[in-house]
PDB file of C-alpha atoms in Angstrom:
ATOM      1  CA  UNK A 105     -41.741 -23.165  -8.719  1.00 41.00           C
ATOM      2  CA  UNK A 106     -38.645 -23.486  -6.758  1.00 48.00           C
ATOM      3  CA  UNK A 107     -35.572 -21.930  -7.723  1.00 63.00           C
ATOM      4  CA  UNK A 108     -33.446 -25.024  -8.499  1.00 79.00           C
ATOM      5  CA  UNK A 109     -30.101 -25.399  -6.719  1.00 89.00           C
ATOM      6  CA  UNK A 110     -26.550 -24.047  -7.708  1.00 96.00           C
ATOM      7  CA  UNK A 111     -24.091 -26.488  -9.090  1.00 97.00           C
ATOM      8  CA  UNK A 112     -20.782 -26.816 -11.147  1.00 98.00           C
ATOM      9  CA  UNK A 113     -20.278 -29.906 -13.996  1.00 97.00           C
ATOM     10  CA  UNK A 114     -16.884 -30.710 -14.359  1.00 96.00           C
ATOM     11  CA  UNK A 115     -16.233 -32.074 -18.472  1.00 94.00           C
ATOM     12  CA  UNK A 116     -12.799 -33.666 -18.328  1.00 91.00           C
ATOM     13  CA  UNK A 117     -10.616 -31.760 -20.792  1.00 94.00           C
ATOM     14  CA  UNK A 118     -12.749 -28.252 -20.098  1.00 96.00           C
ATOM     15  CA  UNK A 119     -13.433 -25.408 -17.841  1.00 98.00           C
ATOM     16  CA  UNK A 120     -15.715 -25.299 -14.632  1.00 98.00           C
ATOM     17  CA  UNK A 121     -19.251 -24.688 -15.640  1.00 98.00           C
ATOM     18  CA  UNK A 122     -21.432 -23.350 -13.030  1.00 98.00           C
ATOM     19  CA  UNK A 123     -25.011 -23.448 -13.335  1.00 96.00           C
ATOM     20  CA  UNK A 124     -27.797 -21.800 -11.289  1.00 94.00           C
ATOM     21  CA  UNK A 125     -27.810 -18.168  -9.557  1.00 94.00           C
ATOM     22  CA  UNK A 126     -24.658 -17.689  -8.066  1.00 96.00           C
ATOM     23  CA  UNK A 127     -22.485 -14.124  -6.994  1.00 96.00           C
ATOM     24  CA  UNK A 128     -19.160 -13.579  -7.762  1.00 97.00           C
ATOM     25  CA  UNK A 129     -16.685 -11.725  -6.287  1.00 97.00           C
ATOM     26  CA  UNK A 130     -13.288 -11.185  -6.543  1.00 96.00           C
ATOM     27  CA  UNK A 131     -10.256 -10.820  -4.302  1.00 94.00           C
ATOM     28  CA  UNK A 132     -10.995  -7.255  -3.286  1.00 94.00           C
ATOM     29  CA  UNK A 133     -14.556  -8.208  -2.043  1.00 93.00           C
ATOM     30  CA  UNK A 134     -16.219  -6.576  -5.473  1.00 96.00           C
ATOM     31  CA  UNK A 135     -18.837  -8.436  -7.327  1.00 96.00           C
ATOM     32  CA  UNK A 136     -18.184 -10.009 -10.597  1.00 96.00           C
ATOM     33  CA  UNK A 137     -20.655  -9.220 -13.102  1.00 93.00           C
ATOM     34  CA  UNK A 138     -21.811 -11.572 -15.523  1.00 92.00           C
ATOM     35  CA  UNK A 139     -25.440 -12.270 -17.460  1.00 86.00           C
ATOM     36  CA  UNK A 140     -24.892 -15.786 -18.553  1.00 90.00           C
ATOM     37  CA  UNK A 141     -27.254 -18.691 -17.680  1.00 90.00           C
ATOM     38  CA  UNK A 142     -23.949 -21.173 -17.606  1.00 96.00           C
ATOM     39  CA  UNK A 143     -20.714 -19.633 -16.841  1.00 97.00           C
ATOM     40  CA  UNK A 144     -17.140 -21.360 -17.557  1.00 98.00           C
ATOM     41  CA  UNK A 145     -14.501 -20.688 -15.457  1.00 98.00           C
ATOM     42  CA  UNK A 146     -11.362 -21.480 -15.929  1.00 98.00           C
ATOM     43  CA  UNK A 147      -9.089 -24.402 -14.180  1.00 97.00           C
ATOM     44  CA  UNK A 148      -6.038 -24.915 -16.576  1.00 98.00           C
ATOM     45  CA  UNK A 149      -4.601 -21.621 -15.266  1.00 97.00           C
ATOM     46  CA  UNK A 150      -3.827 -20.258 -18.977  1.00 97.00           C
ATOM     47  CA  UNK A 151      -6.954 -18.048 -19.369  1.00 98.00           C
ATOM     48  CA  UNK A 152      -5.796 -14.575 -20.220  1.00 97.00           C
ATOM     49  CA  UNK A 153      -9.053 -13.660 -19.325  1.00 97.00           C
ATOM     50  CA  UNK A 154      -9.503 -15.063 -15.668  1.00 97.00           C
ATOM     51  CA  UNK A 155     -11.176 -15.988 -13.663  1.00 97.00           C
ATOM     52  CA  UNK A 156     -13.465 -17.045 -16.816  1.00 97.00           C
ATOM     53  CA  UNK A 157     -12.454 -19.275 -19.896  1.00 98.00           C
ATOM     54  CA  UNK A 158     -11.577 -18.329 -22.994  1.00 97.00           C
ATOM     55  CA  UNK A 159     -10.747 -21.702 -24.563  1.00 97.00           C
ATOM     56  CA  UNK A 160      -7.254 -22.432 -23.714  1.00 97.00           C
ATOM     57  CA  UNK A 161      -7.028 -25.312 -22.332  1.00 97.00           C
ATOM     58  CA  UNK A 162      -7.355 -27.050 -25.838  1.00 96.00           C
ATOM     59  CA  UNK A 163      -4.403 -25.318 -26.068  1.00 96.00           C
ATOM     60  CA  UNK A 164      -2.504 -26.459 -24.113  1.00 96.00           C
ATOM     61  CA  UNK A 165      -3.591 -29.863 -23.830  1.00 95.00           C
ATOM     62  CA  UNK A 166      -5.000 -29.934 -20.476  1.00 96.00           C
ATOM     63  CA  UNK A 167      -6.395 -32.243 -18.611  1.00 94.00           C
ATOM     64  CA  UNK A 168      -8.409 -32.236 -15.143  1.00 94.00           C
ATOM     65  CA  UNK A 169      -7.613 -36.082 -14.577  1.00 92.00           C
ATOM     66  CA  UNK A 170      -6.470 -36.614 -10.697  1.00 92.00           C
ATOM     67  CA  UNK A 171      -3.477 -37.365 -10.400  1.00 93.00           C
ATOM     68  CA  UNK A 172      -3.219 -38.282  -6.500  1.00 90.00           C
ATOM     69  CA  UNK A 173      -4.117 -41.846  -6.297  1.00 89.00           C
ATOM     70  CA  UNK A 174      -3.646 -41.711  -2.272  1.00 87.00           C
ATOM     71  CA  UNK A 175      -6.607 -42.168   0.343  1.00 85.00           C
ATOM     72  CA  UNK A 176      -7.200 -40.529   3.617  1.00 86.00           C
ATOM     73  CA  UNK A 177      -9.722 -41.666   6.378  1.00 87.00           C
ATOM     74  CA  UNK A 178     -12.041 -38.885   7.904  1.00 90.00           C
ATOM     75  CA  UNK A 179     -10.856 -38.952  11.390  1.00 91.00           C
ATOM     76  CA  UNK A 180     -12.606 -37.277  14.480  1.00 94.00           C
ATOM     77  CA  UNK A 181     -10.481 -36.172  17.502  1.00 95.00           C
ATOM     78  CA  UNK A 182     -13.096 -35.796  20.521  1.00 96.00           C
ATOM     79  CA  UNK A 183     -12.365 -32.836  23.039  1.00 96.00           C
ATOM     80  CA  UNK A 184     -14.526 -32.037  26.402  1.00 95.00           C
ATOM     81  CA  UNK A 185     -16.489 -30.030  24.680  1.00 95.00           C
ATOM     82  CA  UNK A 186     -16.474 -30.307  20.804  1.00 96.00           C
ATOM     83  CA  UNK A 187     -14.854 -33.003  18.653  1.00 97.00           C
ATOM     84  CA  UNK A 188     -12.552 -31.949  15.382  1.00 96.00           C
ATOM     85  CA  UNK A 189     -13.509 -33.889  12.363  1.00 94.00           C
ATOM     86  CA  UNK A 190     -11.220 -33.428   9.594  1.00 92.00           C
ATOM     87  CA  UNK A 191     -10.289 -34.668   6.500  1.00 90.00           C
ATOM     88  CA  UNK A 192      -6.709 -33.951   5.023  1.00 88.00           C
ATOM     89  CA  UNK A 193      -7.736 -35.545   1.319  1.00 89.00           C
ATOM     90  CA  UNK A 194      -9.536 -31.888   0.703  1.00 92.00           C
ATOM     91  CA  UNK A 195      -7.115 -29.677   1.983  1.00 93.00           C
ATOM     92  CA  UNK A 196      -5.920 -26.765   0.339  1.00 94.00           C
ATOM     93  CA  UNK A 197      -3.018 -25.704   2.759  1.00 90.00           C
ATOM     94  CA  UNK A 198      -4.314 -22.507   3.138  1.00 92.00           C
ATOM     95  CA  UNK A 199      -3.107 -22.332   7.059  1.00 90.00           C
ATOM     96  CA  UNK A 200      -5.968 -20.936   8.920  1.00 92.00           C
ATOM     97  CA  UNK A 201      -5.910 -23.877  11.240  1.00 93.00           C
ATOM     98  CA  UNK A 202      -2.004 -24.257  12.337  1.00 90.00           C
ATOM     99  CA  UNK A 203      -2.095 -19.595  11.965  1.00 93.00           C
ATOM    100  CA  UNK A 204      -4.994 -19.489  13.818  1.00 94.00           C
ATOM    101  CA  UNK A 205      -4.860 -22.218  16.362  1.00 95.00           C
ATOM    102  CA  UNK A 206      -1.515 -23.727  16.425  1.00 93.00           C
ATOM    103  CA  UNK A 207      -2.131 -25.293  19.872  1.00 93.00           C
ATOM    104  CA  UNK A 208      -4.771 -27.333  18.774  1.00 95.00           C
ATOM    105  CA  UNK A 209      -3.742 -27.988  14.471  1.00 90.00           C
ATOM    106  CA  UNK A 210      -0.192 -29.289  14.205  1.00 81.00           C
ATOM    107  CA  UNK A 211       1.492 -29.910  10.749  1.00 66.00           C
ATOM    108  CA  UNK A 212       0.537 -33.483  10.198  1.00 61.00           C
ATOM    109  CA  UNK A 213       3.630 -36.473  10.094  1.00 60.00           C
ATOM    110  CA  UNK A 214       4.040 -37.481   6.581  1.00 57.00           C
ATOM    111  CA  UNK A 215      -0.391 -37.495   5.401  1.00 59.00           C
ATOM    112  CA  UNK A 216      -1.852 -36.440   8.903  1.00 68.00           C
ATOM    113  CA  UNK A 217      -2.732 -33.732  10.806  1.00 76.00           C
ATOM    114  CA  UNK A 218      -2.908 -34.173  14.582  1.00 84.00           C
ATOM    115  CA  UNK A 219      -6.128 -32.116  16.341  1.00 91.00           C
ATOM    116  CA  UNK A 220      -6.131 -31.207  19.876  1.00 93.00           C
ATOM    117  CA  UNK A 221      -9.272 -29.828  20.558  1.00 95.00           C
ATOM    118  CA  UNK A 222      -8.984 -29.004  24.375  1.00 95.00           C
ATOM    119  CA  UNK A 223      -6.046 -27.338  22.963  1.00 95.00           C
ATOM    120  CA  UNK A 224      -7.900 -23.720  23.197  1.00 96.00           C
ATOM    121  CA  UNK A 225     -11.248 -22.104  23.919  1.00 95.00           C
ATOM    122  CA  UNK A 226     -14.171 -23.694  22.738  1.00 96.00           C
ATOM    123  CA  UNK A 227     -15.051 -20.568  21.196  1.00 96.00           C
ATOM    124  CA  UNK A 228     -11.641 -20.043  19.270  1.00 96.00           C
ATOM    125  CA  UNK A 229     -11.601 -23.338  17.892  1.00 97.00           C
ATOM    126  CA  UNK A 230     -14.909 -23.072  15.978  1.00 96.00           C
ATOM    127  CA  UNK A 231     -13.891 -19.635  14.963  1.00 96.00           C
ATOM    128  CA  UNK A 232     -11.133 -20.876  13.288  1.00 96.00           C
ATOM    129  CA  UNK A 233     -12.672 -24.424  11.975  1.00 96.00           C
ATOM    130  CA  UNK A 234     -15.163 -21.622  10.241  1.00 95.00           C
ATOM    131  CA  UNK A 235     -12.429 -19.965   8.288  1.00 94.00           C
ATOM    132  CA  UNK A 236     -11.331 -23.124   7.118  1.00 94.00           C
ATOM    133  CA  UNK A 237     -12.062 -22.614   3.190  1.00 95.00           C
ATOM    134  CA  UNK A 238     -11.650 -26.581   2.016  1.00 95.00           C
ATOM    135  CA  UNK A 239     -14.200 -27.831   4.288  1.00 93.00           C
ATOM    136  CA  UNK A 240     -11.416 -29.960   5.278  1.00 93.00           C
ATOM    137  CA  UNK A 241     -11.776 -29.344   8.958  1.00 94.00           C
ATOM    138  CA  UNK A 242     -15.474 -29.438  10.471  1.00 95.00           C
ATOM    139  CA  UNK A 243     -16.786 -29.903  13.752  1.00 96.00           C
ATOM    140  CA  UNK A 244     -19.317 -31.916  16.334  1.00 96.00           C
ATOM    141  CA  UNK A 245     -21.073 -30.479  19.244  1.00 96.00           C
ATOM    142  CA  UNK A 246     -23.075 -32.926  21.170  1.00 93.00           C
ATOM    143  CA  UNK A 247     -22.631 -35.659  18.562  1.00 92.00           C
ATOM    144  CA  UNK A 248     -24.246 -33.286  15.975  1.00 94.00           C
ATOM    145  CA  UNK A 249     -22.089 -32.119  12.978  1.00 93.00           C
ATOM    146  CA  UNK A 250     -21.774 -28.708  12.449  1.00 93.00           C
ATOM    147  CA  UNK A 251     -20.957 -27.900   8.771  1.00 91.00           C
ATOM    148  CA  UNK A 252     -23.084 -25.191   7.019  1.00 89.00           C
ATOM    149  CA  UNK A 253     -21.491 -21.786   7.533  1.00 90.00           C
ATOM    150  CA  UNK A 254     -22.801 -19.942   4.200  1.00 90.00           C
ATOM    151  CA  UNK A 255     -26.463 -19.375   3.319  1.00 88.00           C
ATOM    152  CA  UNK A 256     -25.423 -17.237  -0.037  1.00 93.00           C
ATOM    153  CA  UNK A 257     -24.165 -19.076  -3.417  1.00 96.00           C
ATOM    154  CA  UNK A 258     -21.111 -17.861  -3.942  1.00 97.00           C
ATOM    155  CA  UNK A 259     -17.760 -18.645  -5.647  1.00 98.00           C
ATOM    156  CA  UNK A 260     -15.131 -15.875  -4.127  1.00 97.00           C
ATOM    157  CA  UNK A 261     -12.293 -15.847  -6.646  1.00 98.00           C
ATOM    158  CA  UNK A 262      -9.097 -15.520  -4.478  1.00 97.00           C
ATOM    159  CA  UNK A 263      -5.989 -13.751  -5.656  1.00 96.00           C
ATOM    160  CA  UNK A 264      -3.611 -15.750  -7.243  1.00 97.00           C
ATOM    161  CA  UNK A 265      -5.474 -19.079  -5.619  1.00 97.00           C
ATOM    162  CA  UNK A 266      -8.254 -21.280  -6.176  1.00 98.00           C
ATOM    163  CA  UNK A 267     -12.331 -20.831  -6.297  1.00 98.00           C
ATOM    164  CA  UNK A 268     -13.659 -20.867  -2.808  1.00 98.00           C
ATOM    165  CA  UNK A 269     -17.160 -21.924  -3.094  1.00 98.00           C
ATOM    166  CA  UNK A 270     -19.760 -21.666  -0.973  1.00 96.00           C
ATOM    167  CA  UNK A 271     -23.594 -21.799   0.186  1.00 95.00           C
ATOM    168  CA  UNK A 272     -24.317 -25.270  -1.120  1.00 93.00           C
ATOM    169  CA  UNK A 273     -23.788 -25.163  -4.886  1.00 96.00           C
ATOM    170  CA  UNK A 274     -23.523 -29.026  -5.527  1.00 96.00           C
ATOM    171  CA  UNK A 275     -21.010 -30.048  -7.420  1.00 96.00           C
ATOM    172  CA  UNK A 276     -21.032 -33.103 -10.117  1.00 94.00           C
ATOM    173  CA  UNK A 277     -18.928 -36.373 -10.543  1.00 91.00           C
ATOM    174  CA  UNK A 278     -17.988 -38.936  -8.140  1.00 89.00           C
ATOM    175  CA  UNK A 279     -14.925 -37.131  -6.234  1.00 89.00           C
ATOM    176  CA  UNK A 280     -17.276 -34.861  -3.717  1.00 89.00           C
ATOM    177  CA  UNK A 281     -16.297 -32.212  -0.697  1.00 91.00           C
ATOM    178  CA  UNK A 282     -17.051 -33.111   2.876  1.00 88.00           C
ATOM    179  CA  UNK A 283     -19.352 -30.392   3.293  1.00 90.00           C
ATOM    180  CA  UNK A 284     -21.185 -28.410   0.035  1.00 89.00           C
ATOM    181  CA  UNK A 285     -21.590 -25.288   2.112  1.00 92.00           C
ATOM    182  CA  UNK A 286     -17.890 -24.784   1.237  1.00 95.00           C
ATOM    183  CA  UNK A 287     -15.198 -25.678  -0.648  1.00 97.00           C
ATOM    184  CA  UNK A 288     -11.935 -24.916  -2.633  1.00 98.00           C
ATOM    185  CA  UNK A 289     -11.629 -25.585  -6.201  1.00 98.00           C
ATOM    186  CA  UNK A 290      -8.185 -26.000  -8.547  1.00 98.00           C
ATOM    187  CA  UNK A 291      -7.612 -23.210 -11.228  1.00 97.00           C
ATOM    188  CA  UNK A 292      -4.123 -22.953 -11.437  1.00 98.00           C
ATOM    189  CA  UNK A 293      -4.225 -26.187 -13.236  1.00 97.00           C
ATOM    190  CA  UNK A 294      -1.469 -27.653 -11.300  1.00 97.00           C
ATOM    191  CA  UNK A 295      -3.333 -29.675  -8.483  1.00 97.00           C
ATOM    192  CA  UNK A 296      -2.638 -33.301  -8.162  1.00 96.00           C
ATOM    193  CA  UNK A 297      -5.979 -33.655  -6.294  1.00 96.00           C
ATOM    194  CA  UNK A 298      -8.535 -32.024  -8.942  1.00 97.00           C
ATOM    195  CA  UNK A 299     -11.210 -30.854  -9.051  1.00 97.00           C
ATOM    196  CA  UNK A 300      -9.481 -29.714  -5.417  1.00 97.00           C
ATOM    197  CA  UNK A 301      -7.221 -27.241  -4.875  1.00 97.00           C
ATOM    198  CA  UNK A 302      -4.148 -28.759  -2.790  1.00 96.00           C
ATOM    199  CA  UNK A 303      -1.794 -25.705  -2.633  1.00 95.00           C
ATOM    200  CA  UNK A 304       0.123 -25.995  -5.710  1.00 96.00           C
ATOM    201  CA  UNK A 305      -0.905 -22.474  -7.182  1.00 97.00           C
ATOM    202  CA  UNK A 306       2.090 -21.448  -5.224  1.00 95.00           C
ATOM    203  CA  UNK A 307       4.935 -23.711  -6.303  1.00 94.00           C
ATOM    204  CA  UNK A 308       3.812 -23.413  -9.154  1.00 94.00           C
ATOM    205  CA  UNK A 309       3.849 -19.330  -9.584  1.00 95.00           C
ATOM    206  CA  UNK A 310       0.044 -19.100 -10.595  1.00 97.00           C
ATOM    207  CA  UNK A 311      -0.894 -15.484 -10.873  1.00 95.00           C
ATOM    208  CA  UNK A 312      -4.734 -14.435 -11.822  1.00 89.00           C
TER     209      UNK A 312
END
């Protein structure tokens, strides 16, 4: 029988619960150990025992409701020889893209981000489109999409950010990533795009 594939339920008022056979690791690159068929980990960012839940957010009263009511298109920007598809409503901020490339990602005008892709080296562009964690940014070569970078389940825990997840672990409910090979996930709590991480961890002092 196959081994069934990966994937994270989202109850409203409760923790992530991730299903399947998935690593862990933490910010230091060490694995995570942890028996469980279904483990919770926590997204109200009041766990004292992080990255997994210990019942807190009843609490505190939290709830995973989005608050960002706001839209944004997926727009492609074609180059000579790839074309940047990106899509700002999943972004985490993390600043690989205007870091790594800033002749090609520019700090978008009020809700967009402009893409130049002839901006730089074919080469460096996807290199830095790949270290995108959000899946906000992929690409297109020859008309064909490129977006599946991780062949490994595995939710990275980052220090004092979100869950980067990656290697296809679906995830339930109607708001869904751009790409499931990888994306970010909220557990400071403080995201106005949730499940989604969208940067506020640091605003809002999240340590864990």
């Amino acid at each position: 029988m196959a081994e069934e594939t990966p994937g994270i339920d989202i109850p409203e008022k409760g923790p992530f619960l991730v299903k399947g056979s998935v690593k862990y690791t933490d910010a230091e690159g060490n694995e995570i150990k942890t028996e469980k068929d279904v483990v919770a980990l926590c997204r109200c960012g009041a766990s004292k025992n992080k990255p997994f839940c210990d019942g807190a957010h009843s609490d505190i009263g939290f709830s995973g409701k989005k608050e960002r009511t706001e839209t944004y298109p997926t727009r492609e920007y074609e180059g000579n020889e790839l074309t940047v598809v990106d899509n700002i409503g999943i972004c985490c901020h993390w600043g690989t893209c205007v870091d790594g490339a800033p002749d090609v990602f520019f700090e978008w005008d009020g809700d967009e981000r402009i893409s130049v892709p002839d901006g730089a080296d074919k080469e460096k562009v996807i290199e830095v489109i790949r270290k995108c964690p959000s899946g906000s940014l992929v690409y297109k070569l020859d008309g064909d999409l490129q977006k599946e970078y991780f062949g490994d389940a595995e939710i990275f825990v980052s220090e004092d950010g979100p869950l980067h997840v990656r290697g296809g672990i679906q995830l339930s409910g109607d708001d869904q990533p751009v790409t499931n090979s990888h994306y970010t996930l909220c557990r400071c709590g403080a995201s106005k795009n949730k499940p989604f991480c969208d940067g506020a961890h640091r605003e809002a002092g999240f340590k864990g």
